[in-house]
Amino acid sequence: LPSNFSFLRKDRPMDNGHGGCGILVSTNIKYKLIEFSNLVFPIHKIEAIWIHLVEPNIYLCCFYRSEQFCPVDTFLDYMTECMMKLSSKKIIWVGDVNIDQNDISSMSYRK
């Protein structure tokens, strides 16, 4: 890891050495780690880390949705609630939703 970067990570709950996500941030960038602790539904199955980039005032979410660990409905509800809480803010989502768009008949694709 370069010395002029910080690695922010969110490990999968009940970690077995797999899962989680992270953001590599330059130490030259001002940011704040954001916690969404007061969401309506339990977030123990959500692998996501949020930061607020102070300048240019953008919220960034890095996420990973495991097919075995987090149902599509739970993940979509999480995204919806976060966007509602930050409704007037600029948001960038970066990650892996793990949905096979070539199989839209699959129950795991539909909400």
Coordinates of C-alpha atoms in Angstrom, one line a residue:
L1 CA 0.0 0.0 0.0
P2 CA 1.5 3.4 -1.0
S3 CA 2.3 5.5 2.0
N4 CA 0.2 8.4 0.6
F5 CA -3.0 6.4 0.6
S6 CA -5.4 5.2 3.3
F7 CA -7.4 2.0 2.9
L8 CA -10.9 2.1 4.4
R9 CA -12.6 -1.3 4.7
K10 CA -15.8 -2.9 5.6
D11 CA -15.5 -6.5 6.4
R12 CA -18.4 -9.0 6.0
P13 CA -20.2 -9.5 9.3
M14 CA -19.6 -13.0 10.7
D15 CA -16.4 -13.0 8.6
N16 CA -15.0 -16.3 7.5
G17 CA -12.2 -14.7 5.5
H18 CA -14.3 -13.8 2.5
G19 CA -16.3 -10.8 1.4
G20 CA -16.3 -7.1 2.3
C21 CA -15.3 -4.1 0.4
G22 CA -12.9 -1.2 0.6
I23 CA -11.9 2.2 -0.8
L24 CA -8.3 3.4 -1.4
V25 CA -8.1 7.1 -0.7
S26 CA -5.3 9.5 -1.3
T27 CA -4.1 11.3 1.8
N28 CA -4.4 14.5 -0.2
I29 CA -8.2 14.2 -0.4
K30 CA -10.3 15.4 2.5
Y31 CA -13.1 12.9 3.3
K32 CA -15.3 11.8 6.1
L33 CA -16.3 8.2 6.8
I34 CA -20.2 8.0 6.8
E35 CA -22.1 5.6 8.9
F36 CA -25.8 4.9 8.2
S37 CA -26.7 3.5 11.6
N38 CA -30.3 4.7 11.8
L39 CA -31.7 2.9 8.7
V40 CA -35.2 1.4 8.9
F41 CA -34.1 -2.2 8.2
P42 CA -31.2 -4.2 9.6
I43 CA -28.0 -3.7 7.6
H44 CA -26.0 -6.7 8.9
K45 CA -26.1 -8.3 5.4
I46 CA -24.9 -5.2 3.6
E47 CA -21.3 -4.9 2.5
A48 CA -20.9 -1.2 1.8
I49 CA -18.6 1.6 2.9
W50 CA -19.5 5.3 2.5
I51 CA -17.3 8.4 2.4
H52 CA -18.1 12.0 1.9
L53 CA -15.6 13.7 -0.4
V54 CA -15.5 17.2 1.2
E55 CA -14.4 18.9 -2.0
P56 CA -16.3 18.5 -4.5
N57 CA -19.1 17.6 -2.0
I58 CA -19.8 14.1 -3.3
Y59 CA -20.9 11.0 -1.5
L60 CA -19.2 7.7 -2.6
C61 CA -20.4 4.2 -1.8
C62 CA -18.3 1.1 -2.5
F63 CA -20.4 -2.0 -2.2
Y64 CA -20.4 -5.7 -2.9
R65 CA -23.6 -7.8 -3.0
S66 CA -23.0 -11.5 -2.5
E67 CA -25.7 -13.7 -4.0
Q68 CA -25.5 -16.1 -1.0
F69 CA -25.2 -13.5 1.7
C70 CA -27.5 -10.6 0.7
P71 CA -30.9 -11.1 -1.1
V72 CA -31.6 -8.7 -4.0
D73 CA -34.6 -7.2 -2.2
T74 CA -32.5 -6.3 0.9
F75 CA -29.9 -4.7 -1.3
L76 CA -32.4 -2.7 -3.3
D77 CA -34.1 -1.5 -0.1
Y78 CA -30.7 -0.4 1.2
M79 CA -29.9 1.5 -1.9
T80 CA -33.3 3.2 -1.9
E81 CA -33.2 4.2 1.7
C82 CA -29.6 5.6 1.3
M83 CA -30.6 7.6 -1.7
M84 CA -33.7 9.0 0.1
K85 CA -31.5 10.1 3.0
L86 CA -29.1 11.8 0.6
S87 CA -31.8 13.0 -1.8
S88 CA -30.3 16.4 -2.5
K89 CA -26.7 15.2 -2.7
K90 CA -24.5 13.9 -5.5
I91 CA -23.9 10.1 -5.0
I92 CA -21.5 7.8 -6.8
W93 CA -22.1 4.0 -6.4
V94 CA -19.2 1.7 -7.2
G95 CA -19.4 -2.0 -6.8
D96 CA -20.7 -5.4 -7.8
V97 CA -24.5 -6.0 -7.6
N98 CA -24.1 -9.7 -8.8
I99 CA -27.2 -9.8 -10.8
D100 CA -27.3 -11.8 -14.1
Q101 CA -29.0 -9.4 -16.5
N102 CA -28.9 -12.1 -19.1
D103 CA -31.4 -14.2 -17.0
I104 CA -34.1 -11.7 -16.2
S105 CA -36.6 -14.6 -15.6
S106 CA -34.6 -15.7 -12.6
M107 CA -36.3 -15.0 -9.2
S108 CA -33.0 -13.6 -7.9
Y109 CA -33.2 -10.8 -10.6
R110 CA -36.7 -9.7 -9.8
K111 CA -37.8 -7.7 -6.7

